[in-house]
Short mmCIF file of C-alpha atoms in Angstrom, two decimals:
data_model
loop_
_atom_site.label_atom_id
_atom_site.label_comp_id
_atom_site.label_asym_id
_atom_site.label_seq_id
_atom_site.Cartn_x
_atom_site.Cartn_y
_atom_site.Cartn_z
CA UNK A 408 -34.36 25.61 8.56
CA UNK A 409 -32.83 22.28 7.46
CA UNK A 410 -33.64 21.61 3.82
CA UNK A 411 -33.68 17.91 2.92
CA UNK A 412 -33.48 16.25 -0.50
CA UNK A 413 -35.07 12.79 -0.68
CA UNK A 414 -33.57 10.35 -3.18
CA UNK A 415 -35.18 6.93 -3.69
CA UNK A 416 -36.48 5.12 -6.76
CA UNK A 417 -39.56 3.98 -4.81
CA UNK A 418 -42.17 6.79 -4.66
CA UNK A 419 -43.73 5.11 -1.61
CA UNK A 420 -40.48 5.44 0.32
CA UNK A 421 -40.25 9.12 -0.61
CA UNK A 422 -43.87 9.62 0.44
CA UNK A 423 -43.20 7.90 3.77
CA UNK A 424 -40.14 10.06 4.45
CA UNK A 425 -41.98 13.20 3.36
CA UNK A 426 -44.77 12.44 5.81
CA UNK A 427 -42.33 11.90 8.68
CA UNK A 428 -40.13 14.92 8.02
CA UNK A 429 -43.13 17.13 7.29
CA UNK A 430 -44.04 16.94 10.97
CA UNK A 431 -40.64 18.18 12.15
CA UNK A 432 -40.12 21.77 13.24
CA UNK A 433 -37.34 23.57 11.43
CA UNK A 434 -37.18 21.06 8.59
CA UNK A 435 -38.56 21.06 5.06
CA UNK A 436 -38.36 18.90 1.95
CA UNK A 437 -36.35 20.79 -0.67
CA UNK A 438 -37.13 18.30 -3.45
CA UNK A 439 -37.35 14.62 -4.38
CA UNK A 440 -35.32 12.65 -6.90
CA UNK A 441 -35.72 9.10 -8.13
CA UNK A 442 -32.22 8.19 -9.31
CA UNK A 443 -28.65 9.41 -8.96
CA UNK A 444 -28.70 11.65 -12.01
CA UNK A 445 -31.80 13.47 -10.79
CA UNK A 446 -30.21 13.74 -7.34
CA UNK A 447 -27.14 15.53 -8.67
CA UNK A 448 -29.32 17.91 -10.67
CA UNK A 449 -31.53 18.57 -7.64
CA UNK A 450 -28.52 19.29 -5.40
CA UNK A 451 -27.27 21.87 -7.88
CA UNK A 452 -30.69 23.44 -8.33
CA UNK A 453 -32.13 23.41 -4.79
CA UNK A 454 -28.98 23.48 -2.61
CA UNK A 455 -30.28 21.25 0.20
CA UNK A 456 -28.50 20.97 3.54
CA UNK A 457 -28.94 17.20 3.83
CA UNK A 458 -29.45 14.51 1.18
CA UNK A 459 -31.03 11.17 2.15
CA UNK A 460 -29.65 8.88 -0.55
CA UNK A 461 -30.89 5.39 -1.40
CA UNK A 462 -27.96 3.23 -2.51
CA UNK A 463 -29.70 0.76 -4.81
CA UNK A 464 -31.35 2.51 -7.75
CA UNK A 465 -31.54 1.77 -11.48
CA UNK A 466 -29.61 3.99 -13.83
CA UNK A 467 -27.16 6.11 -11.86
CA UNK A 468 -26.98 4.44 -8.45
CA UNK A 469 -26.52 6.04 -5.06
CA UNK A 470 -22.79 5.30 -4.79
CA UNK A 471 -22.05 7.10 -8.05
CA UNK A 472 -24.25 10.02 -7.07
CA UNK A 473 -22.56 10.35 -3.66
CA UNK A 474 -19.13 10.49 -5.27
CA UNK A 475 -20.25 13.23 -7.68
CA UNK A 476 -22.00 15.24 -4.97
CA UNK A 477 -18.98 14.99 -2.64
CA UNK A 478 -16.81 16.45 -5.39
CA UNK A 479 -18.84 19.69 -5.48
CA UNK A 480 -17.21 22.80 -4.05
CA UNK A 481 -19.76 23.12 -1.23
CA UNK A 482 -21.48 19.75 -1.01
CA UNK A 483 -24.46 19.06 1.26
CA UNK A 484 -24.30 16.41 3.94
CA UNK A 485 -25.18 13.06 2.36
CA UNK A 486 -26.63 10.26 4.49
CA UNK A 487 -27.00 6.88 2.84
CA UNK A 488 -30.28 5.03 3.29
CA UNK A 489 -30.38 1.25 3.24
CA UNK A 490 -32.94 -1.44 3.95
CA UNK A 491 -30.55 -3.85 5.68
CA UNK A 492 -27.68 -3.03 8.04
CA UNK A 493 -25.69 -5.80 6.34
CA UNK A 494 -25.74 -3.99 2.99
CA UNK A 495 -22.16 -4.34 1.72
CA UNK A 496 -22.54 -1.06 -0.19
CA UNK A 497 -22.56 0.91 3.06
CA UNK A 498 -18.76 0.96 3.48
CA UNK A 499 -18.42 1.92 -0.18
CA UNK A 500 -20.83 4.80 0.43
CA UNK A 501 -18.69 6.07 3.32
CA UNK A 502 -15.59 5.86 1.14
CA UNK A 503 -17.42 7.75 -1.60
CA UNK A 504 -18.16 10.63 0.75
CA UNK A 505 -21.32 9.84 2.71
CA UNK A 506 -21.35 11.31 6.23
CA UNK A 507 -23.10 8.24 7.58
CA UNK A 508 -25.94 5.84 6.96
CA UNK A 509 -29.34 5.05 8.40
CA UNK A 510 -31.78 2.20 8.00
CA UNK A 511 -35.05 2.95 6.25
CA UNK A 512 -36.75 1.29 9.22
CA UNK A 513 -35.37 3.90 11.66
CA UNK A 514 -38.24 5.06 13.91
CA UNK A 515 -39.65 8.47 12.87
CA UNK A 516 -38.59 10.34 16.01
CA UNK A 517 -35.05 8.92 15.73
CA UNK A 518 -34.85 9.73 12.01
CA UNK A 519 -35.73 13.37 12.61
CA UNK A 520 -33.19 13.67 15.41
CA UNK A 521 -30.42 11.99 13.44
CA UNK A 522 -30.98 14.24 10.43
CA UNK A 523 -30.51 17.23 12.74
CA UNK A 524 -27.33 15.63 14.08
CA UNK A 525 -26.02 15.11 10.53
CA UNK A 526 -26.86 18.69 9.56
CA UNK A 527 -24.77 19.89 12.53
CA UNK A 528 -21.73 18.11 11.13
CA UNK A 529 -21.83 14.92 13.18
CA UNK A 530 -21.43 11.38 11.96
CA UNK A 531 -24.57 9.24 11.95
CA UNK A 532 -24.16 5.47 11.79
CA UNK A 533 -26.61 2.66 12.42
CA UNK A 534 -25.41 1.22 15.76
CA UNK A 535 -26.34 -2.32 14.77
CA UNK A 536 -23.89 -2.31 11.88
CA UNK A 537 -21.04 -0.12 13.17
CA UNK A 538 -19.04 -3.04 14.53
CA UNK A 539 -19.44 -4.99 11.28
CA UNK A 540 -18.24 -1.98 9.32
CA UNK A 541 -15.20 -1.62 11.55
CA UNK A 542 -14.36 -5.30 11.19
CA UNK A 543 -14.68 -5.03 7.42
CA UNK A 544 -12.58 -1.88 7.27
CA UNK A 545 -9.87 -3.17 9.56
CA UNK A 546 -9.56 -6.61 8.08
CA UNK A 547 -6.98 -8.86 9.74
CA UNK A 548 -3.90 -7.97 11.74
CA UNK A 549 -2.01 -6.76 8.68
CA UNK A 550 -4.79 -4.26 8.08
CA UNK A 551 -4.62 -3.07 11.69
CA UNK A 552 -0.86 -2.68 11.46
CA UNK A 553 -1.23 -0.71 8.24
CA UNK A 554 -3.78 1.60 9.87
CA UNK A 555 -1.53 2.19 12.89
CA UNK A 556 1.41 3.00 10.63
CA UNK A 557 -0.69 5.45 8.63
CA UNK A 558 -2.01 7.18 11.74
CA UNK A 559 1.57 7.29 13.03
CA UNK A 560 2.42 9.86 10.35
CA UNK A 561 0.24 12.45 12.11
CA UNK A 562 1.51 15.07 14.54
CA UNK A 563 0.51 14.99 18.22
CA UNK A 564 -2.14 17.65 17.73
CA UNK A 565 -3.49 15.86 14.66
CA UNK A 566 -3.80 12.69 16.77
CA UNK A 567 -5.95 14.64 19.24
CA UNK A 568 -8.16 16.01 16.47
CA UNK A 569 -8.45 12.58 14.85
CA UNK A 570 -9.54 11.08 18.18
CA UNK A 571 -12.25 13.74 18.39
CA UNK A 572 -13.40 12.79 14.88
CA UNK A 573 -13.62 9.21 16.10
CA UNK A 574 -16.00 10.39 18.81
CA UNK A 575 -18.15 12.08 16.13
CA UNK A 576 -17.48 15.64 17.35
CA UNK A 577 -18.13 18.65 15.12
CA UNK A 578 -15.46 21.26 14.42
CA UNK A 579 -17.00 23.61 16.98
CA UNK A 580 -16.96 20.91 19.65
CA UNK A 581 -13.36 19.99 18.85
CA UNK A 582 -12.37 23.64 19.08
CA UNK A 583 -13.92 23.94 22.54
CA UNK A 584 -12.44 20.69 23.78
CA UNK A 585 -8.91 21.42 22.58
CA UNK A 586 -9.03 25.21 23.14
CA UNK A 587 -8.47 26.00 19.47
CA UNK A 588 -10.23 28.23 16.97
CA UNK A 589 -12.62 26.60 14.51
CA UNK A 590 -10.41 27.81 11.66
CA UNK A 591 -7.44 25.98 13.21
CA UNK A 592 -9.52 22.83 13.62
CA UNK A 593 -10.64 22.99 9.99
CA UNK A 594 -6.99 23.22 8.95
CA UNK A 595 -6.06 20.19 11.04
CA UNK A 596 -9.00 18.19 9.69
CA UNK A 597 -8.06 19.04 6.09
CA UNK A 598 -4.46 17.91 6.63
CA UNK A 599 -5.61 14.73 8.37
CA UNK A 600 -7.87 13.81 5.45
CA UNK A 601 -5.00 14.33 3.01
CA UNK A 602 -2.45 12.36 5.09
CA UNK A 603 -4.82 9.46 5.69
CA UNK A 604 -6.24 9.56 2.15
CA UNK A 605 -9.78 9.77 3.51
CA UNK A 606 -12.72 11.06 1.48
CA UNK A 607 -14.40 12.57 4.54
CA UNK A 608 -14.30 12.95 8.32
CA UNK A 609 -16.51 9.89 8.80
CA UNK A 610 -13.90 7.66 7.19
CA UNK A 611 -11.19 9.34 9.28
CA UNK A 612 -13.26 8.68 12.40
CA UNK A 613 -13.42 5.00 11.52
CA UNK A 614 -9.63 4.94 11.20
CA UNK A 615 -9.36 6.54 14.63
CA UNK A 616 -11.44 3.70 16.05
CA UNK A 617 -9.38 1.13 14.21
CA UNK A 618 -6.15 2.63 15.57
CA UNK A 619 -7.42 2.56 19.16
CA UNK A 620 -7.47 6.34 19.67
CA UNK A 621 -10.84 6.55 21.35
CA UNK A 622 -9.78 7.10 24.91
CA UNK A 623 -11.17 10.51 26.01
CA UNK A 624 -9.18 13.19 24.15
CA UNK A 625 -7.08 15.41 26.38
CA UNK A 626 -7.69 19.17 26.43
CA UNK A 627 -4.81 21.30 25.23
CA UNK A 628 -2.40 22.05 28.06
CA UNK A 629 -3.54 19.07 30.14
#
């Protein structure tokens, strides 16, 4: 059962999401919150698996709440919700620790499927805005050179794991692809995040794309 926390200052949005997700098998609404402070309290109290977080809220906003939730010892997966795919806060949300973002206008059947994908440890990004995010993150040539230099500090195996993160693979999928144990993959991912100064695997995956690592990763021993 995937337990979802809804966070939005508009009760109508929460009601809409509750109606959609209430029809999904294996999914339930753990609670609702109407600002970032309530969201943090609800995460601590109800321990949801996935948090759908609005970014623009009065009081404690979504960005601040995401940063606080990501700092917890065992944080849930946080997916940012936005009305427009040009929302400049989206990249900030990823840097703060969000595992991805979705538009509030996402069709119901797609929303349910993408929440399941996020709960399984995959990155979820609105396709319409992914390229814009990459362009913003990369910047100009100096930014690309800086990214390549940073990625160049990784070992060969870490490059392979980082490429897999760029493809949005979960730890289990990376382990199967590279013939490693999940524990070994987790260790590699942790070291990659530290070396690249990334808040989460989504941000690391974006760096992999920026560095041009997204050719199909080679299995170990190939």
